[in-house]
Coordinates of N, CA and C in Angstrom, one line a residue:
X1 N -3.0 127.9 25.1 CA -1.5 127.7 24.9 C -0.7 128.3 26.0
X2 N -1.1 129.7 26.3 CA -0.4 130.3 27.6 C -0.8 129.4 28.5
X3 N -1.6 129.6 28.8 CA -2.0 128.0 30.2 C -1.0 127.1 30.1
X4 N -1.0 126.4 29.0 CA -0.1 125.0 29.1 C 1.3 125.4 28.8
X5 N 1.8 126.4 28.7 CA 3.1 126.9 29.2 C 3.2 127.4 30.5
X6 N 2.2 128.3 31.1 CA 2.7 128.4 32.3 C 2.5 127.1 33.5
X7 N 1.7 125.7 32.9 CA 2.0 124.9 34.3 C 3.1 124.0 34.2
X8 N 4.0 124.6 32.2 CA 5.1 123.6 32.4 C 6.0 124.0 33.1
X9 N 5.8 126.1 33.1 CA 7.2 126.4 33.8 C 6.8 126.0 35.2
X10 N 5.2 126.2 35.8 CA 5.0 125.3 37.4 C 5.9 124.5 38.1
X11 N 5.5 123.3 36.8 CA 5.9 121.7 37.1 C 7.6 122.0 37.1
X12 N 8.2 122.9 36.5 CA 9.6 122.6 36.0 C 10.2 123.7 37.5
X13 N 9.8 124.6 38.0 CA 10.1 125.2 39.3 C 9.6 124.1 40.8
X14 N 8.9 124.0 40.3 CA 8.4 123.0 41.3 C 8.8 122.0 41.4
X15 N 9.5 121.2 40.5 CA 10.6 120.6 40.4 C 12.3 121.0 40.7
X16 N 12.6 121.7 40.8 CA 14.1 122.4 41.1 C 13.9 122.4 42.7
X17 N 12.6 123.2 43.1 CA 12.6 123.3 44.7 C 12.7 121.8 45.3
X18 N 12.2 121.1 44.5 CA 11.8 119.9 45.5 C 13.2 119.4 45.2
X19 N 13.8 119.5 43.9 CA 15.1 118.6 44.1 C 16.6 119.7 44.8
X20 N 16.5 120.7 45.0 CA 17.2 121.8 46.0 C 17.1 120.9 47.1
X21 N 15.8 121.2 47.9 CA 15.2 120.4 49.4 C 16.0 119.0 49.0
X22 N 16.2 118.4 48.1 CA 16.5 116.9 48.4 C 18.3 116.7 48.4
X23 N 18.7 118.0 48.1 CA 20.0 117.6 47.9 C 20.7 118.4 49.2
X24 N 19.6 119.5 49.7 CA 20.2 119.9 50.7 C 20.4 119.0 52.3
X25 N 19.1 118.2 51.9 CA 19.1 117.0 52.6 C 19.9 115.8 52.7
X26 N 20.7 115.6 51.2 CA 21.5 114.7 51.2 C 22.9 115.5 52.3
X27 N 23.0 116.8 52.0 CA 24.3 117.4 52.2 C 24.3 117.2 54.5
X28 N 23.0 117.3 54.9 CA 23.3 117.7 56.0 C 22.7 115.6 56.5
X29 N 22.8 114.7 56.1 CA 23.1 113.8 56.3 C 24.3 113.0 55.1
X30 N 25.4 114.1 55.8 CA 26.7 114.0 55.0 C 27.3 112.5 55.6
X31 N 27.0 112.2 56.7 CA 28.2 111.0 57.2 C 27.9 109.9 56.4
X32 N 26.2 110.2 55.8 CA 26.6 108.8 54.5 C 27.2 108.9 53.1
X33 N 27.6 110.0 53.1 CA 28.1 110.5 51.9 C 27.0 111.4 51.0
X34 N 27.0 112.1 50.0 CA 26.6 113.1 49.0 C 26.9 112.3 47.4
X35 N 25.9 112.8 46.6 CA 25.9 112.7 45.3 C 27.5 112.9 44.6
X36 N 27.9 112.3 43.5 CA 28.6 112.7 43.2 C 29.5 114.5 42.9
X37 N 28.4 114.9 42.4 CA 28.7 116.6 42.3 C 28.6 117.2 42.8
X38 N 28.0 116.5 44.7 CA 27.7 117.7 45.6 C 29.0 117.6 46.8
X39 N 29.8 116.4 46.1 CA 30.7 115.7 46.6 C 31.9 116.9 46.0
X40 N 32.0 117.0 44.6 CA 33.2 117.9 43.9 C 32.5 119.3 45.2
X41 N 31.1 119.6 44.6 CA 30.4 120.9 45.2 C 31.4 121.5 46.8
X42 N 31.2 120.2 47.2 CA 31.6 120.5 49.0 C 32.6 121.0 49.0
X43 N 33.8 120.0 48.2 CA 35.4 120.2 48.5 C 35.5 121.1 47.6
X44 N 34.7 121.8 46.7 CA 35.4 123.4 46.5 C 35.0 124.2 47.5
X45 N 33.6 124.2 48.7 CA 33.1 124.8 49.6 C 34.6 125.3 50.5
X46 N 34.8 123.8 51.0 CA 36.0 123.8 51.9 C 37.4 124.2 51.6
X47 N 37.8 123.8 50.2 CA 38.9 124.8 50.0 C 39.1 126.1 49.3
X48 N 38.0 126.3 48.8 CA 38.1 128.0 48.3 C 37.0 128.9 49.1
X49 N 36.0 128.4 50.0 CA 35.0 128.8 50.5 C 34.0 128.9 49.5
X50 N 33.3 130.8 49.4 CA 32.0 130.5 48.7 C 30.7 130.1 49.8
X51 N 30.1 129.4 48.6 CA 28.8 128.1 49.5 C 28.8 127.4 48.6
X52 N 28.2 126.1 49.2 CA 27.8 125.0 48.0 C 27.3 125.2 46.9
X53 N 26.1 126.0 47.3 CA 24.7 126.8 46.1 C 25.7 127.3 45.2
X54 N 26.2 128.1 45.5 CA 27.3 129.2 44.3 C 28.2 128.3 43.8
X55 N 28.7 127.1 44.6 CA 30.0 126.3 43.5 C 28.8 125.6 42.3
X56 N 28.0 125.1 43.0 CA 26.9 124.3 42.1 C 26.4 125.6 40.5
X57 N 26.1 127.0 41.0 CA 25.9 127.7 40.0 C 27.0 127.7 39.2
X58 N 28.4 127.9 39.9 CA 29.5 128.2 38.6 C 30.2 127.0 38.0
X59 N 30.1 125.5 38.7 CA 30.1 124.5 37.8 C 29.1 124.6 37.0
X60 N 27.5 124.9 36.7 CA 26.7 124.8 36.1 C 26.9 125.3 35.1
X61 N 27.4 127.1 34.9 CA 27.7 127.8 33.9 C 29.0 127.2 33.4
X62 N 30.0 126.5 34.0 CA 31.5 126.4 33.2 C 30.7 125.3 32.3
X63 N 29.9 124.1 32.6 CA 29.4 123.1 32.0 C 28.3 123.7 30.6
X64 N 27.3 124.5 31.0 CA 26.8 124.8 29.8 C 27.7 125.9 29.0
X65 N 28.5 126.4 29.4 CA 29.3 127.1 28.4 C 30.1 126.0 27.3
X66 N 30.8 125.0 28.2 CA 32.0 124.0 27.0 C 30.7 123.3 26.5
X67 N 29.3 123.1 27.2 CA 28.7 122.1 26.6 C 28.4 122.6 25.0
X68 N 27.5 124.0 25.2 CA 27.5 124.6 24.0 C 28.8 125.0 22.9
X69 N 29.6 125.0 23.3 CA 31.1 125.0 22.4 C 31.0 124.2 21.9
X70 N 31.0 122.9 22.3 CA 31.1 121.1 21.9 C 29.6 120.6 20.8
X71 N 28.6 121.0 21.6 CA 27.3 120.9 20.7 C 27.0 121.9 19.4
X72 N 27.4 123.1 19.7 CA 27.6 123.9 18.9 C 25.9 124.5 18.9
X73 N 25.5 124.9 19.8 CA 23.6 125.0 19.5 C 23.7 125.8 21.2
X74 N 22.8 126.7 20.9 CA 22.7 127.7 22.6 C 21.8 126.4 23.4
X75 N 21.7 126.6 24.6 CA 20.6 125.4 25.5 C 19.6 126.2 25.6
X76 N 18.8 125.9 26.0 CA 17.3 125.9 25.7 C 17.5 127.3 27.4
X77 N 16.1 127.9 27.6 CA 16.0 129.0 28.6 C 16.0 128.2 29.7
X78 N 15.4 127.0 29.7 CA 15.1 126.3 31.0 C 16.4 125.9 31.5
X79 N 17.7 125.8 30.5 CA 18.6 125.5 31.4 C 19.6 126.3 31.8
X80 N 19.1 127.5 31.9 CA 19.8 128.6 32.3 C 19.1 128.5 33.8
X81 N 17.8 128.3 34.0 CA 16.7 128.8 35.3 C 17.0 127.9 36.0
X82 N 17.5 126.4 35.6 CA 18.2 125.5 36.3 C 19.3 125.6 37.5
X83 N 20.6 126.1 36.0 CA 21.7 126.1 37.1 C 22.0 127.6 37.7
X84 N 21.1 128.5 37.6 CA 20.6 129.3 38.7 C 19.7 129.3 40.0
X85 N 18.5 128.1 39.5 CA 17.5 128.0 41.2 C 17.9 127.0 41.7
X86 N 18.7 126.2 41.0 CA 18.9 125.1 42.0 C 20.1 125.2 43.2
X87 N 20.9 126.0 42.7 CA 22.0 126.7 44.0 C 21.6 127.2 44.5
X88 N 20.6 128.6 44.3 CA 19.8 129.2 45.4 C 19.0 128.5 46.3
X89 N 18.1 127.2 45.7 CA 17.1 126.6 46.4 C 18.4 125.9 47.6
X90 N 19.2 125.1 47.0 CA 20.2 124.6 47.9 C 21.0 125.8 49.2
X91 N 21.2 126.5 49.3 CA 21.4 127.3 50.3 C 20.5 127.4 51.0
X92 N 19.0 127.9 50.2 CA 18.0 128.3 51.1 C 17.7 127.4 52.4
X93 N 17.7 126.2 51.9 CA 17.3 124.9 52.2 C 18.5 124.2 53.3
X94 N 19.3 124.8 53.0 CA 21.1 124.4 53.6 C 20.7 125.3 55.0
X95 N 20.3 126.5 54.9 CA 20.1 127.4 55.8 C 18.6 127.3 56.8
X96 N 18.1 126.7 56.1 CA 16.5 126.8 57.0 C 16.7 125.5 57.8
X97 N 17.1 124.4 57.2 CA 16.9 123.2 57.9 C 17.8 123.0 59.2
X98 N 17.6 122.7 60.3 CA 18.8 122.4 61.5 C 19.5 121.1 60.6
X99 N 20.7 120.8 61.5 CA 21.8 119.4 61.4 C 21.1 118.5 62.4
X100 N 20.8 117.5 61.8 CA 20.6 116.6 62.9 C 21.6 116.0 63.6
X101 N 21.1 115.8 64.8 CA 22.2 115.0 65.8 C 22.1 113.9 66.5
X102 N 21.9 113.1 65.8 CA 22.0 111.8 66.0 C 21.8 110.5 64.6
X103 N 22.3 109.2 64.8 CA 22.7 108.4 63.6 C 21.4 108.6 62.7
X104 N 20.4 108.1 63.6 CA 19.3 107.3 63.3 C 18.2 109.1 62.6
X105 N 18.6 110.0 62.9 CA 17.9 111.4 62.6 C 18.8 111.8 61.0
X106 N 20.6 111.2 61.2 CA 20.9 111.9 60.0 C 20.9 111.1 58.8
X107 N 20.0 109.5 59.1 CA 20.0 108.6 58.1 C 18.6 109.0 57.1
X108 N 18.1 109.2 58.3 CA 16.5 109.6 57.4 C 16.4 110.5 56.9
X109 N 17.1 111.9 57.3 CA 17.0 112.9 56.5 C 18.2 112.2 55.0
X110 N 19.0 111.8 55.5 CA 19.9 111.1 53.8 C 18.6 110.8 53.2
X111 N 18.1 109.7 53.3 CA 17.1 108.8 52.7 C 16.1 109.7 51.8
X112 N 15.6 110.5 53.0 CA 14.2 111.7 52.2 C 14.5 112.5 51.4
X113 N 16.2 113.1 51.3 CA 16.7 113.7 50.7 C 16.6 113.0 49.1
X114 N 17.4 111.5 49.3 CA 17.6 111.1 48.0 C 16.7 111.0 47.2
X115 N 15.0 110.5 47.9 CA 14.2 110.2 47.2 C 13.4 111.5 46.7
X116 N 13.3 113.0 47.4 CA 13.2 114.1 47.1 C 13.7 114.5 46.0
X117 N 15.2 114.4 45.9 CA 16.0 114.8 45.0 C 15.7 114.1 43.6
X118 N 15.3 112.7 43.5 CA 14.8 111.9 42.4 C 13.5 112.7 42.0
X119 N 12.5 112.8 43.2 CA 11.4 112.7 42.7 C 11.1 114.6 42.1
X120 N 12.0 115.2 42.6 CA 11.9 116.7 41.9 C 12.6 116.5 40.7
X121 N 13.8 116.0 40.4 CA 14.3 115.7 38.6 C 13.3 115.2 38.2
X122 N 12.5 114.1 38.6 CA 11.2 113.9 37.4 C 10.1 114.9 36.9
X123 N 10.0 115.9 37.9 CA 9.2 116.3 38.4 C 9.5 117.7 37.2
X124 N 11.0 118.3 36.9 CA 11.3 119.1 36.5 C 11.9 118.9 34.7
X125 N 12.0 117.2 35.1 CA 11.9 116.9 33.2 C 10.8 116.7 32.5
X126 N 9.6 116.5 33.2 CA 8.3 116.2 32.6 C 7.9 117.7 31.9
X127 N 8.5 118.7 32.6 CA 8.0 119.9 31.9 C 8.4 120.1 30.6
X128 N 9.3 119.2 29.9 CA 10.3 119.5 29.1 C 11.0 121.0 28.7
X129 N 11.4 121.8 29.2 CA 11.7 123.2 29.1 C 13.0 123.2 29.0
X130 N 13.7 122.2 28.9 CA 15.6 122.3 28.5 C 16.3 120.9 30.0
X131 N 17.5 120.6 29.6 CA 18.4 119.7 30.6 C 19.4 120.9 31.0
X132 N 19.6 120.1 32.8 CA 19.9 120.3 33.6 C 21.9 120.7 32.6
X133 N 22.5 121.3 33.5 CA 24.1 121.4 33.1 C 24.4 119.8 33.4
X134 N 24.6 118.9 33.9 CA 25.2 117.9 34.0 C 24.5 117.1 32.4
X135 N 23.1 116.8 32.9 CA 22.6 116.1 32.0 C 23.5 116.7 29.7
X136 N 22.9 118.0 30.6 CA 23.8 118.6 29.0 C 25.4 118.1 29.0
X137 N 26.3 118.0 30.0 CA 27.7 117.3 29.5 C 27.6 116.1 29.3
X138 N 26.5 114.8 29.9 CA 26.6 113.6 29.7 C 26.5 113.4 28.2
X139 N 25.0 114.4 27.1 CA 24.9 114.3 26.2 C 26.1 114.5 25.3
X140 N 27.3 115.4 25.4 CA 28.3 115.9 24.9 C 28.9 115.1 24.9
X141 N 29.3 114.1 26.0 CA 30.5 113.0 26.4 C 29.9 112.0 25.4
X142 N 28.4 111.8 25.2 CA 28.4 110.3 24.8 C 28.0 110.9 22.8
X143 N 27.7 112.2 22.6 CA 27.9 112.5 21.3 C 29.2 112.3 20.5
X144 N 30.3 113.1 20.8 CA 31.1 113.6 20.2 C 32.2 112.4 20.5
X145 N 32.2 111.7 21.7 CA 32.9 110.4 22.3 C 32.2 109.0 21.3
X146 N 30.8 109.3 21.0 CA 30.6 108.2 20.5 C 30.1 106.9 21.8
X147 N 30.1 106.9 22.9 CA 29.8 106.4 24.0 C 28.1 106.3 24.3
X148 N 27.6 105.1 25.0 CA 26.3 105.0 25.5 C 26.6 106.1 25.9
X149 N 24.9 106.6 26.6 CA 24.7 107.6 27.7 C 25.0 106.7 29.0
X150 N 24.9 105.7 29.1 CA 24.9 104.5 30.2 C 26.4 105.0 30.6
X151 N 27.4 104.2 30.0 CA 28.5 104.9 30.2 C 29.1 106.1 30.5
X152 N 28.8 107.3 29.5 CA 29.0 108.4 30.0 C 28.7 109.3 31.3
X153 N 27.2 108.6 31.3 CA 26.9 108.9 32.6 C 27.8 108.4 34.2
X154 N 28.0 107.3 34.1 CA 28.8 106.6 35.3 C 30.0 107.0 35.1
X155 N 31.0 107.0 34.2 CA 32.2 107.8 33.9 C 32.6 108.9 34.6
X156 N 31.3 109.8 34.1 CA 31.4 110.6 34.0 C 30.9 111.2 36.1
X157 N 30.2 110.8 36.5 CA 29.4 110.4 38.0 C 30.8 110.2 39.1
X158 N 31.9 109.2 38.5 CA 33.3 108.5 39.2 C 34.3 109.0 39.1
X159 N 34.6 110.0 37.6 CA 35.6 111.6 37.5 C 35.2 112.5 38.8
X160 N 33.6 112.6 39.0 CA 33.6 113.6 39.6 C 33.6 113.5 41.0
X161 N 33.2 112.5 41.3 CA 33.0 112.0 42.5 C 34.9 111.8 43.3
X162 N 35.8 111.4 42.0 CA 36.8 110.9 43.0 C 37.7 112.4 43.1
X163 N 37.4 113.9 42.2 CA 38.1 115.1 42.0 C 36.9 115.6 43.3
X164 N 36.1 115.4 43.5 CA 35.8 115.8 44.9 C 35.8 115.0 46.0
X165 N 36.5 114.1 45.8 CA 36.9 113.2 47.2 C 38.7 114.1 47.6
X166 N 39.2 114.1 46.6 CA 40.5 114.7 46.7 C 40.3 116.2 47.2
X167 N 39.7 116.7 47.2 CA 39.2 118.2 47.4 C 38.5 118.5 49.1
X168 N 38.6 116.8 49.9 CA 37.8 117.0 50.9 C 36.2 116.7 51.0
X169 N 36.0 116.3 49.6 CA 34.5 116.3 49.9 C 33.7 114.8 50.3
X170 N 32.8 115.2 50.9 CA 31.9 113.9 51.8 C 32.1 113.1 50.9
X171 N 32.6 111.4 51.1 CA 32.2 110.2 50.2 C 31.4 109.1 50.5
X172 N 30.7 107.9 50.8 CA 30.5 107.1 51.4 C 29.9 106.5 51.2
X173 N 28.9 105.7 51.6 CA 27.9 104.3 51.2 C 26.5 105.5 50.6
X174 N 26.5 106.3 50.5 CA 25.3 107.1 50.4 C 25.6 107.6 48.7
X175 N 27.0 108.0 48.7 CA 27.4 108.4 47.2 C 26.5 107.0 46.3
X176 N 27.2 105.7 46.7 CA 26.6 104.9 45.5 C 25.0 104.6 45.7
X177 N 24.8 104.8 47.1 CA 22.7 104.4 47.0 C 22.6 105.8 46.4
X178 N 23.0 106.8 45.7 CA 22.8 107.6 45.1 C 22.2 107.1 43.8
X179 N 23.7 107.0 43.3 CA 23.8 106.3 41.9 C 23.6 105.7 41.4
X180 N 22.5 104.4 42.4 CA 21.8 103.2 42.0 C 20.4 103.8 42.3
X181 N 20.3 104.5 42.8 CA 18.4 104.5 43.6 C 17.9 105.6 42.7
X182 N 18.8 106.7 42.2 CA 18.3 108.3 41.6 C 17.3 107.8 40.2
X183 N 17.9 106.9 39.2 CA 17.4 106.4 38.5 C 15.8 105.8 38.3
X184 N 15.9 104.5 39.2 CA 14.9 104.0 39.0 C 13.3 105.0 39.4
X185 N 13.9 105.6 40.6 CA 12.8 106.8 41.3 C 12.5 107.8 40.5
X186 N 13.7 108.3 39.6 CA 13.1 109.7 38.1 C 11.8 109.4 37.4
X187 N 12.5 107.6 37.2 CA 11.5 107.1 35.9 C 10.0 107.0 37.1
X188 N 9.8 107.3 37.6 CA 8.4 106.6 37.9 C 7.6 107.9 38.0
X189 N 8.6 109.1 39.2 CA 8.4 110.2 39.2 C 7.9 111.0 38.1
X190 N 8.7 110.7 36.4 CA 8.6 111.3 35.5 C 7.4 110.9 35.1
X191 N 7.6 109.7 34.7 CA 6.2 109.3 34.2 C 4.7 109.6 34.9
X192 N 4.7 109.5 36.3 CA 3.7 110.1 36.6 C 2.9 111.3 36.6
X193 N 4.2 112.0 36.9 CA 4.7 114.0 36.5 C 4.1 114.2 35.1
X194 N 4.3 113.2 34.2 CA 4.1 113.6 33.0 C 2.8 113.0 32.4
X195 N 2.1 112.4 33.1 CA 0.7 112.0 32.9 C 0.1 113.4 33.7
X196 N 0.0 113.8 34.5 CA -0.7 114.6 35.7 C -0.5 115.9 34.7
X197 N 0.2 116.3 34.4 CA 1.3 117.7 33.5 C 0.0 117.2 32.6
X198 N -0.2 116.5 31.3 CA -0.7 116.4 30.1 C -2.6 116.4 30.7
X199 N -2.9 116.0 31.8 CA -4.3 115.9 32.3 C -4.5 117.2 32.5
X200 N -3.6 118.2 33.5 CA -4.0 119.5 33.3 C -4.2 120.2 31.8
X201 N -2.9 119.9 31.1 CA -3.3 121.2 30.1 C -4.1 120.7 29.2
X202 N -4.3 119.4 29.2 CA -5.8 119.2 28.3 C -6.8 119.5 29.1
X203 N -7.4 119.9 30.5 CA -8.3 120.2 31.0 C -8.2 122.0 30.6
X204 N -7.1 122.7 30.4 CA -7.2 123.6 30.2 C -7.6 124.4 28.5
X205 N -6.4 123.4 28.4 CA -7.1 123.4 27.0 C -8.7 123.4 26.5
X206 N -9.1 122.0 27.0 CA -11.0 122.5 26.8 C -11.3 124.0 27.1
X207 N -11.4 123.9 28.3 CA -11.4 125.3 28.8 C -11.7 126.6 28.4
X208 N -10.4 126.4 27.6 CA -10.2 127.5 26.9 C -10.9 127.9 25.6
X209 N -11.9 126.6 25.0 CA -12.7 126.5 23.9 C -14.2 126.9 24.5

């Protein structure tokens, strides 16, 4: 039982890193634009300063604080570990990587970012250990609104995206191959993530008999 908790928190760290790495990659192939919330993220960078990492942590907490007002139920531990490693991993990652300098260098790092960034969310929901602060306001918007999650999600993706465009933050053809590509890539990620996750801890499981 300890075993198959400790490779969920694995999978669910090992997942944050890899999606940190993909978003810090979206950020330094900025001229095609950034995710919706790394879009708000930026243009609080640039007008209040801070760092990205730290706006991403204190949106994280303002979000699971109203989320749990609204749901009425505390979030689970994992989504506290969330909107703490993933700001850190984002700086770290902001800081270690150079800027590329040229088109064709800052398209590819966009690209590896986005698919990084998909493939660590699958990577970090397969553990099931709690949702991310966004994921927890989509659920809130589409509970208490009554709304698909389909909806609330894109709504909710185009509030933030256009309060960080006003703020200065990166927008561009990259924002929406975001918002079309992040999707399809979780699901395959996840599912994989979550076959591989269940082969270990049944191997452990034996094991342990």
């Amino acid at each position: 039982m300890r075993r198959g908790l400790g490779f969920r928190w694995l999978f669910f760290f090992t997942g944050l890193l890899v999606l940190g790495l993909g978003v810090a990659l979206t950020i330094k192939g900025k001229r095609f634009g950034v995710g919706s919330w790394d879009v708000l993220h930026v243009g609080l960078f640039k007008q209040l300063g801070l760092s990205i990492g730290l706006w991403s942590i204190i949106m994280g907490i303002l979000i699971v604080a109203s989320a749990s007002i609204g749901l009425r139920k505390w979030p689970q531990i994992g989504t506290f570990a969330n909107l703490a490693s993933v700001g850190l991993f984002i700086d770290f990652f902001n800081w270690l990587i150079p800027d590329p300098h040229s088109f064709v260098l800052e398209f590819i790092t966009f690209i590896l970012g986005v698919m990084l960034l998909a493939i660590g969310c699958g990577i970090y929901i397969s553990a099931d250990l709690g949702a991310g602060p966004r994921d927890t306001l989509m659920l809130l918007l589409s509970e208490k609104l009554n709304w698909s999650i389909t909806f609330a999600r894109t709504l909710m993706e185009i509030a933030v995206a256009v309060i960080g465009f006003l703020l200065s933050g990166p927008i561009g053809v990259g924002t929406v191959i975001i918002a079309f590509a992040l999707g399809p890539i979780i699901q395959v990620s996840l599912r994989y993530s979550r076959k591989f996750l269940h082969s270990k801890i049944g191997k452990e499981s034996q094991a342990a008999h």
